[in-house]
């Protein structure tokens, strides 16, 4: 089934295109792949990037839209990614980066395209576990910038995943959330005064 990518805000896309067109921004990027790219580079596969700030036993209590992430393609492969962020004046380019999540995101998206049910793809970061997932939202008409993971949505942990959580294995939110709650809670308790 094809994925139904939510529409990207035009200013977010423009900010990435402007950064890619700026020799200074690309040269100062700490991404060797962008500095050495042979041929044109294009932003593709824009996905809303949500952050899961808090997990409770009852479910997700706080998610927020942190920005939009674009994979930067040169030829046949993604060589980097670009993040945008929201500011009081609208959308702005944040930074370029590369690393294992680039290929892992592409792999998870290809995997999701083979599923029987259509989904709206998003990214969900879990900073407390240094974890990034492909969030496959079941409501295709939903605003990609809003909402919380529904119990029936799928989360596909991207590699590298935290120990004990299999990368690229789809999990229902209702199944994975209790595992994440158990993992995040002990770390929080260690920092609390006795």
Coordinates of N, CA and C in Angstrom, one line a residue:
X1 N 0.8 -1.2 0.0 CA 0.0 0.0 0.0 C 0.9 1.2 0.0
X2 N 0.5 2.2 -0.7 CA 1.3 3.4 -0.7 C 1.1 4.2 0.6
X3 N 2.2 4.8 1.0 CA 2.1 5.7 2.2 C 1.5 7.0 1.9
X4 N 0.8 7.6 2.8 CA 0.1 8.9 2.6 C 0.9 9.9 3.4
X5 N 1.9 10.5 2.8 CA 2.7 11.5 3.4 C 2.0 12.8 3.6
X6 N 1.9 13.3 4.8 CA 1.2 14.6 5.0 C 1.9 15.7 4.3
X7 N 1.1 16.7 3.9 CA 1.7 17.9 3.2 C 2.7 18.6 4.1
X8 N 3.9 18.9 3.5 CA 4.9 19.6 4.2 C 4.7 21.1 4.1
X9 N 4.9 21.9 5.2 CA 4.7 23.3 5.1 C 5.7 23.9 4.0
X10 N 5.2 24.7 3.1 CA 6.0 25.2 2.1 C 7.3 26.0 2.6
X11 N 7.1 26.8 3.7 CA 8.3 27.5 4.2 C 9.4 26.5 4.8
X12 N 9.0 25.3 5.3 CA 10.0 24.4 5.7 C 10.8 23.9 4.5
X13 N 10.1 23.5 3.4 CA 10.8 23.1 2.2 C 11.7 24.2 1.7
X14 N 11.2 25.4 1.6 CA 12.0 26.5 1.1 C 13.2 26.7 1.9
X15 N 13.1 26.5 3.2 CA 14.3 26.8 4.1 C 15.4 25.7 3.8
X16 N 15.0 24.5 3.5 CA 16.0 23.4 3.2 C 16.6 23.7 1.8
X17 N 15.7 24.1 0.8 CA 16.2 24.4 -0.5 C 17.2 25.5 -0.5
X18 N 16.9 26.5 0.3 CA 17.8 27.7 0.5 C 19.1 27.3 1.1
X19 N 19.1 26.4 2.1 CA 20.3 25.9 2.7 C 21.1 25.1 1.8
X20 N 20.5 24.2 1.0 CA 21.2 23.4 0.0 C 21.8 24.3 -1.1
X21 N 21.2 25.4 -1.4 CA 21.7 26.3 -2.5 C 22.8 27.2 -2.0
X22 N 23.0 27.2 -0.7 CA 24.0 28.1 -0.1 C 25.3 27.4 0.0
X23 N 26.4 27.8 -0.7 CA 27.7 27.1 -0.6 C 28.2 27.2 0.8
X24 N 27.9 28.2 1.5 CA 28.4 28.4 2.9 C 27.7 27.4 3.8
X25 N 26.4 27.2 3.7 CA 25.7 26.3 4.6 C 26.2 24.9 4.4
X26 N 26.3 24.5 3.1 CA 26.7 23.1 2.8 C 28.2 22.9 3.2
X27 N 29.0 23.9 2.9 CA 30.5 23.7 3.2 C 30.7 23.6 4.7
X28 N 29.9 24.4 5.5 CA 30.0 24.4 7.0 C 29.3 23.2 7.6
X29 N 28.5 22.5 6.8 CA 27.8 21.4 7.4 C 28.8 20.3 7.8
X30 N 28.5 19.7 8.9 CA 29.4 18.7 9.4 C 29.1 17.3 8.8
X31 N 28.8 17.4 7.6 CA 28.5 16.1 6.9 C 29.4 15.9 5.7
X32 N 30.3 15.1 5.8 CA 31.3 14.8 4.7 C 30.6 14.5 3.4
X33 N 29.5 13.7 3.5 CA 28.7 13.3 2.3 C 28.2 14.5 1.5
X34 N 27.7 15.5 2.2 CA 27.2 16.7 1.5 C 28.4 17.5 0.9
X35 N 29.5 17.6 1.6 CA 30.6 18.4 1.1 C 31.2 17.7 -0.2
X36 N 31.2 16.4 -0.2 CA 31.8 15.7 -1.4 C 30.8 15.2 -2.4
X37 N 29.5 15.5 -2.3 CA 28.5 15.1 -3.2 C 28.8 15.5 -4.6
X38 N 28.7 14.5 -5.5 CA 29.0 14.7 -6.9 C 27.6 14.8 -7.6
X39 N 27.2 15.9 -8.1 CA 25.9 16.0 -8.7 C 24.9 16.7 -7.8
X40 N 23.7 16.9 -8.3 CA 22.7 17.7 -7.6 C 22.2 16.9 -6.4
X41 N 21.9 17.6 -5.3 CA 21.3 17.0 -4.1 C 19.9 17.6 -4.0
X42 N 19.0 16.7 -3.6 CA 17.6 17.2 -3.5 C 17.0 16.7 -2.2
X43 N 16.1 17.5 -1.6 CA 15.4 17.1 -0.4 C 14.2 16.2 -0.8
X44 N 14.0 15.1 -0.2 CA 12.9 14.2 -0.5 C 12.4 13.6 0.8
X45 N 11.3 12.9 0.7 CA 10.6 12.2 1.8 C 10.5 13.0 3.1
X46 N 9.8 14.2 3.0 CA 9.7 15.0 4.2 C 8.7 14.3 5.2
X47 N 9.2 14.2 6.4 CA 8.3 13.6 7.4 C 8.3 14.5 8.7
X48 N 7.1 14.7 9.2 CA 7.0 15.4 10.5 C 7.7 14.7 11.6
X49 N 8.5 15.4 12.4 CA 9.3 14.8 13.4 C 8.7 15.2 14.8
X50 N 8.1 14.2 15.5 CA 7.5 14.4 16.8 C 8.4 13.9 17.8
X51 N 8.3 14.5 19.0 CA 9.1 14.1 20.2 C 8.2 13.7 21.3
X52 N 8.5 12.5 21.8 CA 7.7 12.0 23.0 C 8.4 12.4 24.2
X53 N 7.9 13.5 24.8 CA 8.6 14.1 26.0 C 8.3 13.3 27.3
X54 N 7.2 12.6 27.4 CA 6.8 12.0 28.6 C 6.0 10.7 28.3
X55 N 6.3 9.7 29.0 CA 5.5 8.4 28.9 C 5.0 8.1 30.3
X56 N 3.7 7.8 30.3 CA 3.1 7.4 31.6 C 2.5 6.0 31.4
X57 N 2.2 5.4 32.6 CA 1.6 4.0 32.5 C 0.3 4.1 31.8
X58 N -0.4 5.2 31.8 CA -1.7 5.3 31.2 C -1.6 5.6 29.7
X59 N -0.4 5.9 29.2 CA -0.2 6.1 27.8 C 0.6 7.4 27.5
X60 N 0.6 7.8 26.3 CA 1.4 9.0 25.9 C 0.8 10.2 26.5
X61 N 1.6 11.0 27.3 CA 1.0 12.2 27.9 C 1.5 13.4 27.2
X62 N 2.6 13.4 26.5 CA 3.1 14.6 25.8 C 3.9 14.3 24.6
X63 N 3.4 14.7 23.4 CA 4.1 14.6 22.2 C 4.0 16.0 21.6
X64 N 5.1 16.4 20.9 CA 5.1 17.7 20.3 C 5.8 17.6 18.9
X65 N 5.4 18.5 18.0 CA 6.0 18.5 16.7 C 7.3 19.3 16.9
X66 N 8.4 18.7 16.6 CA 9.7 19.4 16.7 C 10.2 20.0 15.4
X67 N 9.7 19.5 14.3 CA 10.1 20.0 13.0 C 9.7 19.0 11.9
X68 N 10.4 19.2 10.7 CA 10.2 18.3 9.6 C 11.6 17.8 9.2
X69 N 11.7 16.6 8.9 CA 13.0 16.0 8.5 C 12.9 15.6 7.0
X70 N 13.9 16.0 6.2 CA 14.0 15.7 4.8 C 15.2 14.8 4.6
X71 N 15.1 13.7 3.8 CA 16.3 13.0 3.4 C 16.8 13.7 2.2
X72 N 18.2 13.8 2.2 CA 18.8 14.5 1.1 C 19.4 13.5 0.2
X73 N 18.9 13.5 -1.1 CA 19.3 12.4 -2.0 C 20.3 13.0 -3.0
X74 N 21.3 12.2 -3.3 CA 22.3 12.5 -4.4 C 22.4 11.2 -5.2
X75 N 21.9 11.3 -6.4 CA 21.9 10.1 -7.2 C 20.8 9.1 -6.7
X76 N 21.2 7.9 -6.5 CA 20.3 6.8 -6.1 C 20.1 6.6 -4.6
X77 N 20.9 7.4 -3.8 CA 20.8 7.1 -2.4 C 20.7 8.4 -1.6
X78 N 20.2 8.3 -0.4 CA 20.2 9.4 0.6 C 21.6 9.5 1.2
X79 N 22.1 10.7 1.2 CA 23.5 10.9 1.7 C 23.5 11.7 3.0
X80 N 22.4 12.3 3.4 CA 22.3 13.1 4.6 C 20.8 13.4 4.8
X81 N 20.6 14.1 5.9 CA 19.2 14.6 6.2 C 19.3 16.1 6.6
X82 N 18.2 16.7 6.5 CA 18.0 18.1 6.9 C 16.8 18.2 7.8
X83 N 17.0 18.9 9.0 CA 15.9 19.2 9.9 C 15.5 20.6 9.8
X84 N 14.3 20.9 9.9 CA 13.7 22.2 10.1 C 13.1 22.3 11.5
X85 N 12.9 23.5 11.9 CA 12.3 23.7 13.2 C 11.3 24.9 13.1
X86 N 10.4 24.9 14.0 CA 9.4 26.0 14.1 C 10.0 27.1 14.9
X87 N 9.8 28.3 14.5 CA 10.2 29.5 15.2 C 9.0 30.4 15.4
X88 N 9.1 31.5 16.2 CA 7.9 32.4 16.3 C 7.6 33.0 14.9
X89 N 8.6 33.1 14.0 CA 8.3 33.6 12.7 C 7.9 32.6 11.6
X90 N 7.8 31.3 12.0 CA 7.5 30.3 11.0 C 8.5 29.2 11.0
X91 N 8.7 28.6 9.9 CA 9.7 27.5 9.7 C 11.1 28.0 9.3
X92 N 12.1 27.3 9.9 CA 13.5 27.7 9.6 C 14.3 26.4 9.5
X93 N 15.3 26.5 8.6 CA 16.3 25.4 8.5 C 17.0 25.3 9.9
X94 N 17.3 24.1 10.3 CA 18.0 23.8 11.6 C 19.4 23.3 11.3
X95 N 19.5 22.2 10.7 CA 20.9 21.6 10.4 C 20.8 20.4 9.5
X96 N 22.0 20.1 8.9 CA 22.2 18.9 8.1 C 22.9 17.9 9.0
X97 N 22.7 16.6 8.8 CA 23.4 15.6 9.5 C 23.4 14.3 8.7
X98 N 24.2 13.4 9.1 CA 24.2 12.0 8.5 C 24.4 11.0 9.6
X99 N 24.4 9.8 9.3 CA 24.5 8.7 10.3 C 23.6 7.5 10.0
X100 N 23.5 6.6 10.9 CA 22.8 5.3 10.6 C 21.3 5.5 10.4
X101 N 20.7 6.6 11.0 CA 19.3 6.7 10.9 C 18.8 7.1 9.5
X102 N 19.7 7.5 8.6 CA 19.4 7.9 7.3 C 19.0 6.6 6.5
X103 N 19.9 5.6 6.5 CA 19.6 4.3 5.8 C 18.5 3.6 6.5
X104 N 18.4 3.7 7.8 CA 17.4 3.0 8.6 C 16.0 3.5 8.3
X105 N 15.9 4.9 8.1 CA 14.7 5.5 7.8 C 14.2 5.0 6.4
X106 N 15.1 5.0 5.4 CA 14.8 4.5 4.1 C 14.3 3.1 4.1
X107 N 15.0 2.3 4.9 CA 14.6 0.8 5.0 C 13.2 0.7 5.6
X108 N 13.0 1.4 6.7 CA 11.7 1.3 7.3 C 10.5 1.8 6.4
X109 N 10.8 2.9 5.6 CA 9.8 3.4 4.7 C 9.5 2.3 3.6
X110 N 10.5 1.7 3.1 CA 10.3 0.6 2.1 C 9.5 -0.5 2.7
X111 N 9.8 -0.9 3.9 CA 9.1 -1.9 4.6 C 7.6 -1.6 4.8
X112 N 7.4 -0.3 5.2 CA 6.0 0.1 5.4 C 5.2 0.1 4.1
X113 N 5.8 0.4 3.0 CA 5.1 0.4 1.7 C 4.6 -1.0 1.3
X114 N 5.2 -2.0 1.9 CA 4.7 -3.4 1.6 C 3.6 -3.9 2.4
X115 N 3.2 -3.1 3.4 CA 2.1 -3.5 4.4 C 0.8 -3.4 3.7
X116 N -0.2 -4.2 4.1 CA -1.5 -4.2 3.5 C -2.3 -3.0 3.8
X117 N -2.2 -2.4 5.0 CA -2.9 -1.3 5.4 C -2.2 0.0 5.1
X118 N -2.9 1.0 4.6 CA -2.2 2.3 4.3 C -2.0 3.1 5.6
X119 N -0.9 3.8 5.7 CA -0.5 4.6 6.9 C 0.0 6.0 6.5
X120 N -0.1 6.9 7.4 CA 0.5 8.2 7.3 C 1.9 8.1 8.1
X121 N 3.0 8.2 7.4 CA 4.3 8.1 8.1 C 4.7 9.4 8.8
X122 N 5.3 9.2 9.9 CA 5.8 10.3 10.7 C 7.1 9.7 11.4
X123 N 7.9 10.6 12.0 CA 9.0 10.1 12.9 C 8.6 10.5 14.3
X124 N 9.0 9.6 15.2 CA 8.8 9.8 16.7 C 10.1 9.6 17.4
X125 N 10.6 10.6 18.0 CA 11.8 10.5 18.8 C 11.4 10.3 20.3
X126 N 12.2 9.4 20.9 CA 12.0 9.2 22.4 C 13.4 9.5 23.0
X127 N 13.6 10.8 23.3 CA 14.9 11.2 23.8 C 15.4 10.5 25.1
X128 N 14.5 10.1 25.9 CA 14.9 9.4 27.2 C 15.5 8.1 26.9
X129 N 15.3 7.5 25.7 CA 15.9 6.2 25.4 C 16.9 6.4 24.2
X130 N 17.2 7.6 23.7 CA 18.0 7.8 22.5 C 17.4 6.9 21.4
X131 N 16.1 7.0 21.2 CA 15.4 6.1 20.2 C 14.7 6.9 19.2
X132 N 14.7 6.5 18.0 CA 13.9 7.1 16.9 C 13.1 6.0 16.2
X133 N 11.8 6.3 16.0 CA 11.0 5.3 15.4 C 10.3 5.9 14.2
X134 N 9.9 5.1 13.2 CA 9.0 5.4 12.2 C 7.6 5.2 12.8
X135 N 6.8 6.2 12.8 CA 5.5 6.2 13.4 C 4.5 6.1 12.3
X136 N 3.8 5.0 12.2 CA 2.8 4.7 11.1 C 1.4 5.0 11.7
X137 N 0.9 6.1 11.4 CA -0.4 6.6 11.9 C -1.5 6.1 11.0
X138 N -2.6 5.5 11.6 CA -3.6 4.9 10.9 C -4.6 5.9 10.3
X139 N -4.7 7.1 10.8 CA -5.7 8.1 10.3 C -5.0 8.9 9.1
X140 N -5.3 8.5 7.9 CA -4.7 9.1 6.7 C -5.1 10.6 6.5
X141 N -6.2 11.0 7.1 CA -6.6 12.4 6.9 C -6.1 13.3 8.1
X142 N -5.4 12.8 9.0 CA -5.0 13.6 10.2 C -4.0 14.6 9.8
X143 N -3.9 15.7 10.5 CA -2.9 16.7 10.4 C -1.6 16.1 10.9
X144 N -0.6 16.0 10.0 CA 0.7 15.4 10.3 C 1.4 16.1 11.4
X145 N 1.0 17.4 11.7 CA 1.7 18.2 12.7 C 1.1 18.0 14.1
X146 N 0.0 17.3 14.2 CA -0.7 17.2 15.5 C -1.0 15.7 15.9
X147 N -1.4 15.5 17.1 CA -1.9 14.2 17.5 C -0.9 13.4 18.3
X148 N -1.4 12.4 18.9 CA -0.7 11.4 19.7 C -0.8 10.1 19.0
X149 N 0.2 9.2 19.3 CA 0.1 7.9 18.7 C -1.1 7.2 19.3
X150 N -1.9 6.6 18.4 CA -3.1 5.8 18.8 C -2.7 4.4 19.1
X151 N -3.4 3.7 20.0 CA -3.1 2.4 20.4 C -2.8 1.4 19.3
X152 N -3.5 1.7 18.2 CA -3.4 0.8 17.0 C -2.4 1.2 16.0
X153 N -1.8 2.4 16.2 CA -0.7 2.8 15.3 C 0.5 1.9 15.4
X154 N 1.3 1.9 14.5 CA 2.6 1.1 14.5 C 3.8 2.0 14.8
X155 N 4.7 1.5 15.5 CA 6.0 2.1 15.7 C 7.1 1.1 15.2
X156 N 7.9 1.6 14.4 CA 9.0 0.8 13.8 C 10.3 1.4 14.3
X157 N 11.0 0.8 15.4 CA 12.2 1.3 15.9 C 13.3 1.3 14.8
X158 N 14.0 2.4 14.6 CA 15.1 2.5 13.6 C 16.4 2.1 14.3
X159 N 17.3 1.6 13.4 CA 18.6 1.1 13.9 C 19.5 2.3 14.0
X160 N 20.3 2.4 15.0 CA 20.4 1.5 16.2 C 19.3 1.8 17.2
X161 N 18.7 0.7 17.6 CA 17.6 0.7 18.6 C 18.2 0.4 20.0
X162 N 17.5 0.8 21.0 CA 18.0 0.5 22.4 C 18.2 -1.0 22.6
X163 N 19.1 -1.5 23.4 CA 19.2 -2.9 23.7 C 17.9 -3.5 24.1
X164 N 17.6 -4.7 23.5 CA 16.4 -5.4 23.8 C 15.2 -5.0 23.0
X165 N 15.3 -4.0 22.1 CA 14.2 -3.6 21.3 C 14.7 -3.8 19.8
X166 N 14.0 -4.7 19.1 CA 14.4 -5.1 17.8 C 14.1 -3.9 16.8
X167 N 15.2 -3.6 16.1 CA 15.0 -2.5 15.0 C 14.3 -3.1 13.8
X168 N 13.5 -2.3 13.2 CA 12.7 -2.7 12.0 C 11.6 -3.7 12.2
X169 N 11.3 -3.9 13.4 CA 10.1 -4.8 13.7 C 9.0 -3.9 14.2
X170 N 7.9 -3.9 13.4 CA 6.7 -3.1 13.7 C 6.1 -3.6 15.0
X171 N 5.7 -2.6 15.9 CA 5.1 -2.9 17.1 C 3.8 -2.0 17.2
X172 N 2.7 -2.5 17.7 CA 1.6 -1.7 18.0 C 1.9 -0.8 19.2
X173 N 1.5 0.5 19.1 CA 1.8 1.4 20.2 C 1.3 0.8 21.6
X174 N 0.2 0.1 21.6 CA -0.3 -0.4 22.8 C 0.6 -1.5 23.4
X175 N 1.4 -2.2 22.5 CA 2.4 -3.2 22.9 C 3.7 -2.6 23.3
X176 N 4.2 -1.6 22.6 CA 5.5 -1.1 22.8 C 5.6 -0.1 23.9
X177 N 4.5 0.7 24.1 CA 4.5 1.8 25.1 C 4.8 1.2 26.5
X178 N 4.2 0.1 26.9 CA 4.5 -0.4 28.3 C 6.0 -0.7 28.4
X179 N 6.6 -1.2 27.4 CA 8.1 -1.5 27.4 C 8.8 -0.2 27.6
X180 N 8.5 0.8 26.8 CA 9.2 2.1 26.9 C 9.0 2.7 28.3
X181 N 7.7 2.6 28.8 CA 7.4 3.1 30.1 C 8.3 2.5 31.2
X182 N 8.5 1.2 31.1 CA 9.4 0.5 32.1 C 10.8 0.9 31.9
X183 N 11.2 1.2 30.7 CA 12.6 1.5 30.5 C 12.9 3.0 30.9
X184 N 12.0 3.9 30.7 CA 12.3 5.3 31.0 C 12.1 5.6 32.5
X185 N 11.2 4.9 33.2 CA 10.9 5.2 34.6 C 12.1 5.0 35.5
X186 N 12.9 3.9 35.4 CA 14.0 3.8 36.4 C 15.0 4.9 36.2
X187 N 15.3 5.3 35.0 CA 16.3 6.4 34.8 C 15.8 7.7 35.5
X188 N 14.5 8.0 35.4 CA 14.0 9.2 36.0 C 14.1 9.1 37.5
X189 N 13.8 7.9 38.0 CA 13.8 7.7 39.5 C 15.2 7.9 40.1
X190 N 16.3 7.5 39.3 CA 17.6 7.6 39.8 C 18.0 9.1 40.0
X191 N 17.4 10.0 39.3 CA 17.8 11.4 39.4 C 17.0 12.1 40.5
X192 N 16.0 11.4 41.1 CA 15.2 12.1 42.1 C 15.8 12.0 43.5
X193 N 15.7 13.1 44.3 CA 16.2 13.0 45.7 C 15.5 12.0 46.5
X194 N 16.1 11.4 47.5 CA 15.5 10.4 48.4 C 14.8 11.1 49.5

